[in-house]
C-alpha positions as protocol buffer text, in pm:
chain_id: "A"
residue {
  index: 1
  type: MET
  ca { x: -327 y: 2386 z: 204 }
}
residue {
  index: 2
  type: THR
  ca { x: -388 y: 2072 z: 401 }
}
residue {
  index: 3
  type: THR
  ca { x: -157 y: 1806 z: 549 }
}
residue {
  index: 4
  type: LYS
  ca { x: -348 y: 1611 z: 804 }
}
residue {
  index: 5
  type: ILE
  ca { x: -139 y: 1374 z: 1023 }
}
residue {
  index: 6
  type: VAL
  ca { x: -321 y: 1055 z: 1137 }
}
residue {
  index: 7
  type: ARG
  ca { x: -159 y: 869 z: 1424 }
}
residue {
  index: 8
  type: ALA
  ca { x: -190 y: 491 z: 1460 }
}
residue {
  index: 9
  type: SER
  ca { x: -222 y: 511 z: 1837 }
}
residue {
  index: 10
  type: GLU
  ca { x: -522 y: 740 z: 1813 }
}
residue {
  index: 11
  type: HIS
  ca { x: -708 y: 675 z: 1488 }
}
residue {
  index: 12
  type: PHE
  ca { x: -630 y: 334 z: 1326 }
}
residue {
  index: 13
  type: HIS
  ca { x: -844 y: 32 z: 1414 }
}
residue {
  index: 14
  type: HIS
  ca { x: -625 y: -230 z: 1572 }
}
residue {
  index: 15
  type: GLU
  ca { x: -698 y: -605 z: 1581 }
}
residue {
  index: 16
  type: GLU
  ca { x: -479 y: -859 z: 1766 }
}
residue {
  index: 17
  type: GLY
  ca { x: -554 y: -1216 z: 1687 }
}
residue {
  index: 18
  type: ASP
  ca { x: -380 y: -1562 z: 1736 }
}
residue {
  index: 19
  type: TRP
  ca { x: -175 y: -1523 z: 1410 }
}
residue {
  index: 20
  type: LEU
  ca { x: -252 y: -1167 z: 1298 }
}
residue {
  index: 21
  type: SER
  ca { x: -174 y: -826 z: 1433 }
}
residue {
  index: 22
  type: THR
  ca { x: -313 y: -561 z: 1202 }
}
residue {
  index: 23
  type: TYR
  ca { x: -394 y: -185 z: 1178 }
}
residue {
  index: 24
  type: TRP
  ca { x: -685 y: -87 z: 951 }
}
residue {
  index: 25
  type: HIS
  ca { x: -651 y: 271 z: 819 }
}
residue {
  index: 26
  type: PHE
  ca { x: -1008 y: 274 z: 670 }
}
residue {
  index: 27
  type: SER
  ca { x: -1323 y: 83 z: 725 }
}
residue {
  index: 28
  type: PHE
  ca { x: -1257 y: -285 z: 661 }
}
residue {
  index: 29
  type: ASP
  ca { x: -1432 y: -622 z: 730 }
}
residue {
  index: 30
  type: PHE
  ca { x: -1654 y: -579 z: 1036 }
}
residue {
  index: 31
  type: TYR
  ca { x: -1506 y: -233 z: 1123 }
}
residue {
  index: 32
  type: ARG
  ca { x: -1733 y: 27 z: 980 }
}
residue {
  index: 33
  type: ASP
  ca { x: -1687 y: 416 z: 1013 }
}
residue {
  index: 34
  type: PRO
  ca { x: -1893 y: 606 z: 761 }
}
residue {
  index: 35
  type: GLN
  ca { x: -1649 y: 901 z: 798 }
}
residue {
  index: 36
  type: ASN
  ca { x: -1351 y: 683 z: 719 }
}
residue {
  index: 37
  type: MET
  ca { x: -1428 y: 483 z: 405 }
}
residue {
  index: 38
  type: GLY
  ca { x: -1112 y: 563 z: 215 }
}
residue {
  index: 39
  type: PHE
  ca { x: -902 y: 846 z: 56 }
}
residue {
  index: 40
  type: GLY
  ca { x: -997 y: 900 z: -298 }
}
residue {
  index: 41
  type: PRO
  ca { x: -988 y: 564 z: -482 }
}
residue {
  index: 42
  type: LEU
  ca { x: -763 y: 418 z: -203 }
}
residue {
  index: 43
  type: ARG
  ca { x: -1016 y: 204 z: -28 }
}
residue {
  index: 44
  type: VAL
  ca { x: -807 y: -17 z: 201 }
}
residue {
  index: 45
  type: PHE
  ca { x: -468 y: 27 z: 377 }
}
residue {
  index: 46
  type: ASN
  ca { x: -379 y: -244 z: 616 }
}
residue {
  index: 47
  type: ASP
  ca { x: -54 y: -290 z: 795 }
}
residue {
  index: 48
  type: ASP
  ca { x: -36 y: -662 z: 884 }
}
residue {
  index: 49
  type: VAL
  ca { x: 203 y: -874 z: 1089 }
}
residue {
  index: 50
  type: ILE
  ca { x: 144 y: -1248 z: 1029 }
}
residue {
  index: 51
  type: LYS
  ca { x: 304 y: -1535 z: 1236 }
}
residue {
  index: 52
  type: PRO
  ca { x: 517 y: -1796 z: 1063 }
}
residue {
  index: 53
  type: GLY
  ca { x: 329 y: -2040 z: 843 }
}
residue {
  index: 54
  type: LYS
  ca { x: -9 y: -1861 z: 898 }
}
residue {
  index: 55
  type: GLY
  ca { x: -211 y: -1653 z: 659 }
}
residue {
  index: 56
  type: PHE
  ca { x: -527 y: -1585 z: 477 }
}
residue {
  index: 57
  type: GLY
  ca { x: -695 y: -1892 z: 325 }
}
residue {
  index: 58
  type: PHE
  ca { x: -869 y: -1885 z: -23 }
}
residue {
  index: 59
  type: HIS
  ca { x: -1134 y: -1615 z: -48 }
}
residue {
  index: 60
  type: PRO
  ca { x: -1277 y: -1404 z: -340 }
}
residue {
  index: 61
  type: HIS
  ca { x: -1248 y: -1052 z: -458 }
}
residue {
  index: 62
  type: ARG
  ca { x: -1367 y: -853 z: -766 }
}
residue {
  index: 63
  type: ASP
  ca { x: -1327 y: -509 z: -922 }
}
residue {
  index: 64
  type: MET
  ca { x: -1039 y: -398 z: -707 }
}
residue {
  index: 65
  type: GLU
  ca { x: -666 y: -345 z: -769 }
}
residue {
  index: 66
  type: ILE
  ca { x: -502 y: -519 z: -473 }
}
residue {
  index: 67
  type: ILE
  ca { x: -140 y: -408 z: -400 }
}
residue {
  index: 68
  type: THR
  ca { x: 78 y: -588 z: -148 }
}
residue {
  index: 69
  type: TYR
  ca { x: 421 y: -442 z: -42 }
}
residue {
  index: 70
  type: VAL
  ca { x: 644 y: -681 z: 172 }
}
residue {
  index: 71
  type: ILE
  ca { x: 831 y: -498 z: 444 }
}
residue {
  index: 72
  type: ASP
  ca { x: 987 y: -794 z: 627 }
}
residue {
  index: 73
  type: GLY
  ca { x: 965 y: -1165 z: 553 }
}
residue {
  index: 74
  type: GLU
  ca { x: 829 y: -1378 z: 280 }
}
residue {
  index: 75
  type: LEU
  ca { x: 470 y: -1380 z: 131 }
}
residue {
  index: 76
  type: GLU
  ca { x: 336 y: -1675 z: -69 }
}
residue {
  index: 77
  type: HIS
  ca { x: 53 y: -1607 z: -312 }
}
residue {
  index: 78
  type: ARG
  ca { x: -172 y: -1869 z: -488 }
}
residue {
  index: 79
  type: ASP
  ca { x: -494 y: -1803 z: -699 }
}
residue {
  index: 80
  type: ASP
  ca { x: -743 y: -1990 z: -894 }
}
residue {
  index: 81
  type: LYS
  ca { x: -604 y: -1864 z: -1220 }
}
residue {
  index: 82
  type: GLY
  ca { x: -297 y: -2081 z: -1171 }
}
residue {
  index: 83
  type: ASN
  ca { x: -73 y: -1796 z: -1042 }
}
residue {
  index: 84
  type: HIS
  ca { x: 181 y: -1879 z: -764 }
}
residue {
  index: 85
  type: GLY
  ca { x: 471 y: -1692 z: -628 }
}
residue {
  index: 86
  type: VAL
  ca { x: 671 y: -1578 z: -335 }
}
residue {
  index: 87
  type: ILE
  ca { x: 769 y: -1219 z: -268 }
}
residue {
  index: 88
  type: TYR
  ca { x: 1037 y: -1090 z: -34 }
}
residue {
  index: 89
  type: ALA
  ca { x: 1113 y: -773 z: 148 }
}
residue {
  index: 90
  type: GLY
  ca { x: 1099 y: -452 z: -76 }
}
residue {
  index: 91
  type: GLU
  ca { x: 914 y: -641 z: -345 }
}
residue {
  index: 92
  type: ILE
  ca { x: 560 y: -550 z: -472 }
}
residue {
  index: 93
  type: GLN
  ca { x: 263 y: -757 z: -598 }
}
residue {
  index: 94
  type: ARG
  ca { x: -33 y: -633 z: -797 }
}
residue {
  index: 95
  type: MET
  ca { x: -356 y: -837 z: -842 }
}
residue {
  index: 96
  type: THR
  ca { x: -641 y: -724 z: -1057 }
}
residue {
  index: 97
  type: ALA
  ca { x: -950 y: -889 z: -914 }
}
residue {
  index: 98
  type: GLY
  ca { x: -1173 y: -776 z: -1216 }
}
residue {
  index: 99
  type: THR
  ca { x: -1457 y: -1022 z: -1283 }
}
residue {
  index: 100
  type: GLY
  ca { x: -1362 y: -1235 z: -985 }
}
residue {
  index: 101
  type: ILE
  ca { x: -1049 y: -1412 z: -850 }
}
residue {
  index: 102
  type: VAL
  ca { x: -1006 y: -1646 z: -550 }
}
residue {
  index: 103
  type: HIS
  ca { x: -664 y: -1622 z: -380 }
}
residue {
  index: 104
  type: SER
  ca { x: -472 y: -1708 z: -63 }
}
residue {
  index: 105
  type: GLU
  ca { x: -185 y: -1525 z: 100 }
}
residue {
  index: 106
  type: TYR
  ca { x: 41 y: -1688 z: 353 }
}
residue {
  index: 107
  type: ASN
  ca { x: 364 y: -1632 z: 550 }
}
residue {
  index: 108
  type: HIS
  ca { x: 597 y: -1862 z: 342 }
}
residue {
  index: 109
  type: SER
  ca { x: 841 y: -1886 z: 630 }
}
residue {
  index: 110
  type: LYS
  ca { x: 786 y: -2136 z: 916 }
}
residue {
  index: 111
  type: GLU
  ca { x: 1020 y: -1945 z: 1149 }
}
residue {
  index: 112
  type: LYS
  ca { x: 997 y: -1566 z: 1097 }
}
residue {
  index: 113
  type: PRO
  ca { x: 702 y: -1317 z: 1109 }
}
residue {
  index: 114
  type: LEU
  ca { x: 590 y: -1139 z: 793 }
}
residue {
  index: 115
  type: ARG
  ca { x: 507 y: -772 z: 789 }
}
residue {
  index: 116
  type: LEU
  ca { x: 330 y: -632 z: 482 }
}
residue {
  index: 117
  type: LEU
  ca { x: 110 y: -352 z: 361 }
}
residue {
  index: 118
  type: GLN
  ca { x: -195 y: -457 z: 166 }
}
residue {
  index: 119
  type: MET
  ca { x: -370 y: -164 z: -24 }
}
residue {
  index: 120
  type: TRP
  ca { x: -689 y: -181 z: -231 }
}
residue {
  index: 121
  type: VAL
  ca { x: -747 y: 80 z: -496 }
}
residue {
  index: 122
  type: GLN
  ca { x: -1078 y: 95 z: -687 }
}
residue {
  index: 123
  type: ALA
  ca { x: -1024 y: 1 z: -1045 }
}
residue {
  index: 124
  type: ASN
  ca { x: -1128 y: 261 z: -1313 }
}
residue {
  index: 125
  type: LYS
  ca { x: -1321 y: -10 z: -1503 }
}
residue {
  index: 126
  type: ARG
  ca { x: -1549 y: -288 z: -1407 }
}
residue {
  index: 127
  type: GLY
  ca { x: -1533 y: -637 z: -1552 }
}
residue {
  index: 128
  type: LEU
  ca { x: -1163 y: -650 z: -1606 }
}
residue {
  index: 129
  type: ALA
  ca { x: -989 y: -984 z: -1679 }
}
residue {
  index: 130
  type: PRO
  ca { x: -823 y: -1097 z: -1361 }
}
residue {
  index: 131
  type: SER
  ca { x: -449 y: -1079 z: -1363 }
}
residue {
  index: 132
  type: TRP
  ca { x: -143 y: -1090 z: -1134 }
}
residue {
  index: 133
  type: GLU
  ca { x: 217 y: -970 z: -1134 }
}
residue {
  index: 134
  type: GLN
  ca { x: 505 y: -912 z: -901 }
}
residue {
  index: 135
  type: GLN
  ca { x: 831 y: -719 z: -927 }
}
residue {
  index: 136
  type: LYS
  ca { x: 1154 y: -726 z: -728 }
}
residue {
  index: 137
  type: PHE
  ca { x: 1336 y: -414 z: -619 }
}
residue {
  index: 138
  type: SER
  ca { x: 1657 y: -366 z: -418 }
}
residue {
  index: 139
  type: THR
  ca { x: 1716 y: -151 z: -117 }
}
residue {
  index: 140
  type: ASP
  ca { x: 1972 y: 50 z: -317 }
}
residue {
  index: 141
  type: GLU
  ca { x: 1706 y: 138 z: -575 }
}
residue {
  index: 142
  type: ARG
  ca { x: 1508 y: 317 z: -316 }
}
residue {
  index: 143
  type: LYS
  ca { x: 1785 y: 469 z: -120 }
}
residue {
  index: 144
  type: ASP
  ca { x: 1742 y: 847 z: -71 }
}
residue {
  index: 145
  type: ARG
  ca { x: 1483 y: 876 z: -357 }
}
residue {
  index: 146
  type: LEU
  ca { x: 1119 y: 798 z: -423 }
}
residue {
  index: 147
  type: LEU
  ca { x: 1120 y: 484 z: -630 }
}
residue {
  index: 148
  type: PRO
  ca { x: 806 y: 424 z: -844 }
}
residue {
  index: 149
  type: VAL
  ca { x: 688 y: 63 z: -777 }
}
residue {
  index: 150
  type: VAL
  ca { x: 327 y: 98 z: -909 }
}
residue {
  index: 151
  type: VAL
  ca { x: 217 y: 323 z: -1181 }
}
residue {
  index: 152
  type: ALA
  ca { x: -108 y: 386 z: -1387 }
}
residue {
  index: 153
  type: GLU
  ca { x: -196 y: 162 z: -1681 }
}
residue {
  index: 154
  type: GLY
  ca { x: -27 y: 298 z: -1999 }
}
residue {
  index: 155
  type: THR
  ca { x: 261 y: 480 z: -1813 }
}
residue {
  index: 156
  type: ASN
  ca { x: 574 y: 441 z: -2014 }
}
residue {
  index: 157
  type: ASN
  ca { x: 883 y: 625 z: -1901 }
}
residue {
  index: 158
  type: ALA
  ca { x: 1241 y: 543 z: -1810 }
}
residue {
  index: 159
  type: SER
  ca { x: 1199 y: 610 z: -1446 }
}
residue {
  index: 160
  type: SER
  ca { x: 905 y: 353 z: -1402 }
}
residue {
  index: 161
  type: LYS
  ca { x: 988 y: 96 z: -1658 }
}
residue {
  index: 162
  type: ARG
  ca { x: 1001 y: -177 z: -1390 }
}
residue {
  index: 163
  type: ALA
  ca { x: 702 y: -74 z: -1191 }
}
residue {
  index: 164
  type: VAL
  ca { x: 386 y: -294 z: -1192 }
}
residue {
  index: 165
  type: HIS
  ca { x: 80 y: -133 z: -1357 }
}
residue {
  index: 166
  type: MET
  ca { x: -266 y: -87 z: -1224 }
}
residue {
  index: 167
  type: HIS
  ca { x: -606 y: 4 z: -1359 }
}
residue {
  index: 168
  type: GLN
  ca { x: -641 y: 350 z: -1200 }
}
residue {
  index: 169
  type: ASP
  ca { x: -487 y: 690 z: -1239 }
}
residue {
  index: 170
  type: ALA
  ca { x: -267 y: 646 z: -929 }
}
residue {
  index: 171
  type: SER
  ca { x: 97 y: 555 z: -847 }
}
residue {
  index: 172
  type: MET
  ca { x: 293 y: 432 z: -546 }
}
residue {
  index: 173
  type: TYR
  ca { x: 652 y: 510 z: -442 }
}
residue {
  index: 174
  type: VAL
  ca { x: 886 y: 383 z: -173 }
}
residue {
  index: 175
  type: SER
  ca { x: 1191 y: 527 z: -9 }
}
residue {
  index: 176
  type: SER
  ca { x: 1460 y: 427 z: 231 }
}
residue {
  index: 177
  type: LEU
  ca { x: 1592 y: 766 z: 362 }
}
residue {
  index: 178
  type: GLY
  ca { x: 1911 y: 804 z: 565 }
}
residue {
  index: 179
  type: ALA
  ca { x: 1912 y: 1040 z: 872 }
}
residue {
  index: 180
  type: GLY
  ca { x: 1866 y: 1404 z: 760 }
}
residue {
  index: 181
  type: LYS
  ca { x: 1796 y: 1306 z: 392 }
}
residue {
  index: 182
  type: GLN
  ca { x: 1510 y: 1473 z: 202 }
}
residue {
  index: 183
  type: VAL
  ca { x: 1294 y: 1389 z: -102 }
}
residue {
  index: 184
  type: GLU
  ca { x: 1021 y: 1582 z: -265 }
}
residue {
  index: 185
  type: HIS
  ca { x: 731 y: 1477 z: -485 }
}
residue {
  index: 186
  type: ALA
  ca { x: 533 y: 1723 z: -704 }
}
residue {
  index: 187
  type: LEU
  ca { x: 159 y: 1714 z: -682 }
}
residue {
  index: 188
  type: ALA
  ca { x: -30 y: 1820 z: -988 }
}
residue {
  index: 189
  type: GLN
  ca { x: -355 y: 2014 z: -968 }
}
residue {
  index: 190
  type: ASP
  ca { x: -646 y: 1815 z: -827 }
}
residue {
  index: 191
  type: ARG
  ca { x: -429 y: 1541 z: -696 }
}
residue {
  index: 192
  type: LYS
  ca { x: -376 y: 1422 z: -342 }
}
residue {
  index: 193
  type: ALA
  ca { x: -124 y: 1202 z: -155 }
}
residue {
  index: 194
  type: TYR
  ca { x: -127 y: 951 z: 120 }
}
residue {
  index: 195
  type: VAL
  ca { x: 207 y: 916 z: 296 }
}
residue {
  index: 196
  type: PHE
  ca { x: 288 y: 634 z: 559 }
}
residue {
  index: 197
  type: VAL
  ca { x: 592 y: 604 z: 776 }
}
residue {
  index: 198
  type: ILE
  ca { x: 679 y: 239 z: 760 }
}
residue {
  index: 199
  type: ASP
  ca { x: 976 y: 266 z: 1008 }
}
residue {
  index: 200
  type: GLY
  ca { x: 1171 y: 539 z: 1169 }
}
residue {
  index: 201
  type: ASP
  ca { x: 1049 y: 906 z: 1175 }
}
residue {
  index: 202
  type: ALA
  ca { x: 1008 y: 1190 z: 930 }
}
residue {
  index: 203
  type: THR
  ca { x: 890 y: 1542 z: 891 }
}
residue {
  index: 204
  type: VAL
  ca { x: 631 y: 1568 z: 614 }
}
residue {
  index: 205
  type: ASN
  ca { x: 535 y: 1918 z: 486 }
}
residue {
  index: 206
  type: GLY
  ca { x: 660 y: 2057 z: 812 }
}
residue {
  index: 207
  type: GLN
  ca { x: 480 y: 1809 z: 1041 }
}
residue {
  index: 208
  type: LYS
  ca { x: 658 y: 1553 z: 1241 }
}
residue {
  index: 209
  type: MET
  ca { x: 551 y: 1191 z: 1205 }
}
residue {
  index: 210
  type: GLN
  ca { x: 656 y: 877 z: 1381 }
}
residue {
  index: 211
  type: LYS
  ca { x: 660 y: 510 z: 1283 }
}
residue {
  index: 212
  type: GLN
  ca { x: 309 y: 390 z: 1165 }
}
residue {
  index: 213
  type: ASP
  ca { x: 179 y: 748 z: 1127 }
}
residue {
  index: 214
  type: ALA
  ca { x: 5 y: 855 z: 806 }
}
residue {
  index: 215
  type: ALA
  ca { x: -54 y: 1180 z: 635 }
}
residue {
  index: 216
  type: ARG
  ca { x: -354 y: 1276 z: 417 }
}
residue {
  index: 217
  type: ILE
  ca { x: -238 y: 1558 z: 193 }
}
residue {
  index: 218
  type: GLU
  ca { x: -471 y: 1771 z: -25 }
}
residue {
  index: 219
  type: ASP
  ca { x: -462 y: 2121 z: -190 }
}
residue {
  index: 220
  type: GLU
  ca { x: -88 y: 2121 z: -196 }
}
residue {
  index: 221
  type: ASN
  ca { x: 149 y: 2130 z: -480 }
}
residue {
  index: 222
  type: LYS
  ca { x: 420 y: 1916 z: -340 }
}
residue {
  index: 223
  type: VAL
  ca { x: 510 y: 1666 z: -80 }
}
residue {
  index: 224
  type: SER
  ca { x: 838 y: 1724 z: 107 }
}
residue {
  index: 225
  type: ILE
  ca { x: 972 y: 1442 z: 340 }
}
residue {
  index: 226
  type: ARG
  ca { x: 1277 y: 1477 z: 549 }
}
residue {
  index: 227
  type: ALA
  ca { x: 1392 y: 1175 z: 765 }
}
residue {
  index: 228
  type: GLY
  ca { x: 1494 y: 1232 z: 1127 }
}
residue {
  index: 229
  type: LYS
  ca { x: 1654 y: 899 z: 1206 }
}
residue {
  index: 230
  type: PRO
  ca { x: 1657 y: 663 z: 910 }
}
residue {
  index: 231
  type: ALA
  ca { x: 1307 y: 602 z: 773 }
}
residue {
  index: 232
  type: GLU
  ca { x: 1117 y: 384 z: 532 }
}
residue {
  index: 233
  type: ILE
  ca { x: 845 y: 565 z: 355 }
}
residue {
  index: 234
  type: ILE
  ca { x: 553 y: 472 z: 110 }
}
residue {
  index: 235
  type: LEU
  ca { x: 374 y: 759 z: -87 }
}
residue {
  index: 236
  type: VAL
  ca { x: 54 y: 703 z: -283 }
}
residue {
  index: 237
  type: ASP
  ca { x: -32 y: 965 z: -543 }
}
residue {
  index: 238
  type: LEU
  ca { x: -404 y: 981 z: -608 }
}
residue {
  index: 239
  type: PRO
  ca { x: -668 y: 1160 z: -827 }
}
residue {
  index: 240
  type: GLY
  ca { x: -871 y: 1405 z: -637 }
}
residue {
  index: 241
  type: ARG
  ca { x: -1180 y: 1302 z: -853 }
}
residue {
  index: 242
  type: TYR
  ca { x: -1220 y: 975 z: -1024 }
}
residue {
  index: 243
  type: ASP
  ca { x: -1495 y: 775 z: -1210 }
}
residue {
  index: 244
  type: VAL
  ca { x: -1548 y: 401 z: -1225 }
}
residue {
  index: 245
  type: ASN
  ca { x: -1645 y: 324 z: -1583 }
}
residue {
  index: 246
  type: LYS
  ca { x: -1883 y: 37 z: -1647 }
}
């Protein structure tokens, strides 16, 4: 059984710019590590803090499912398909790049910094039609439970009816845990999980984690998360093996 803790202070690539402070969990942009190209189909996991009124100008993507989770602040999205929206803390956005999309992401506030997670998951099909959706969730919905916010295309059950859908056999959950509270997530055979402590601290499968630590979990049948002090958590459930169909 394997639960490998990865600590931000030791392993994540950190960039500090004029308007962006970011931790890159995997190889990204000019940072290349052949031993750290992703975790299953999870190809990018970036923890960004963006100064007021700043952001990423229009740029292209293709054949990726791009998921953005806002931790604090306001994110404004625009793309060349006519989509435009602002998402706030605790809300989620999914963009299917597919055959190609050009988009921009900015801190909508002129006064407060924006913190977000941007995650890229390799789509299970090439040449999909580009699309975009966002969903609002309250703090109470994730209090002391794992709330599904992204699920695989075709998932249709009561617990995930408000989650956004992506084109990959993967799902994402968020949780706001009070001190001493615990949640568990079952892992099916040949599944793996990526757990990130957004804020606070927690014990994951018996191992202590601090703010901005991550855990790579493989060959285990469950993920057990217990908060020390109050904690915000995101968990990504991923296939151990996957194919990209043409």
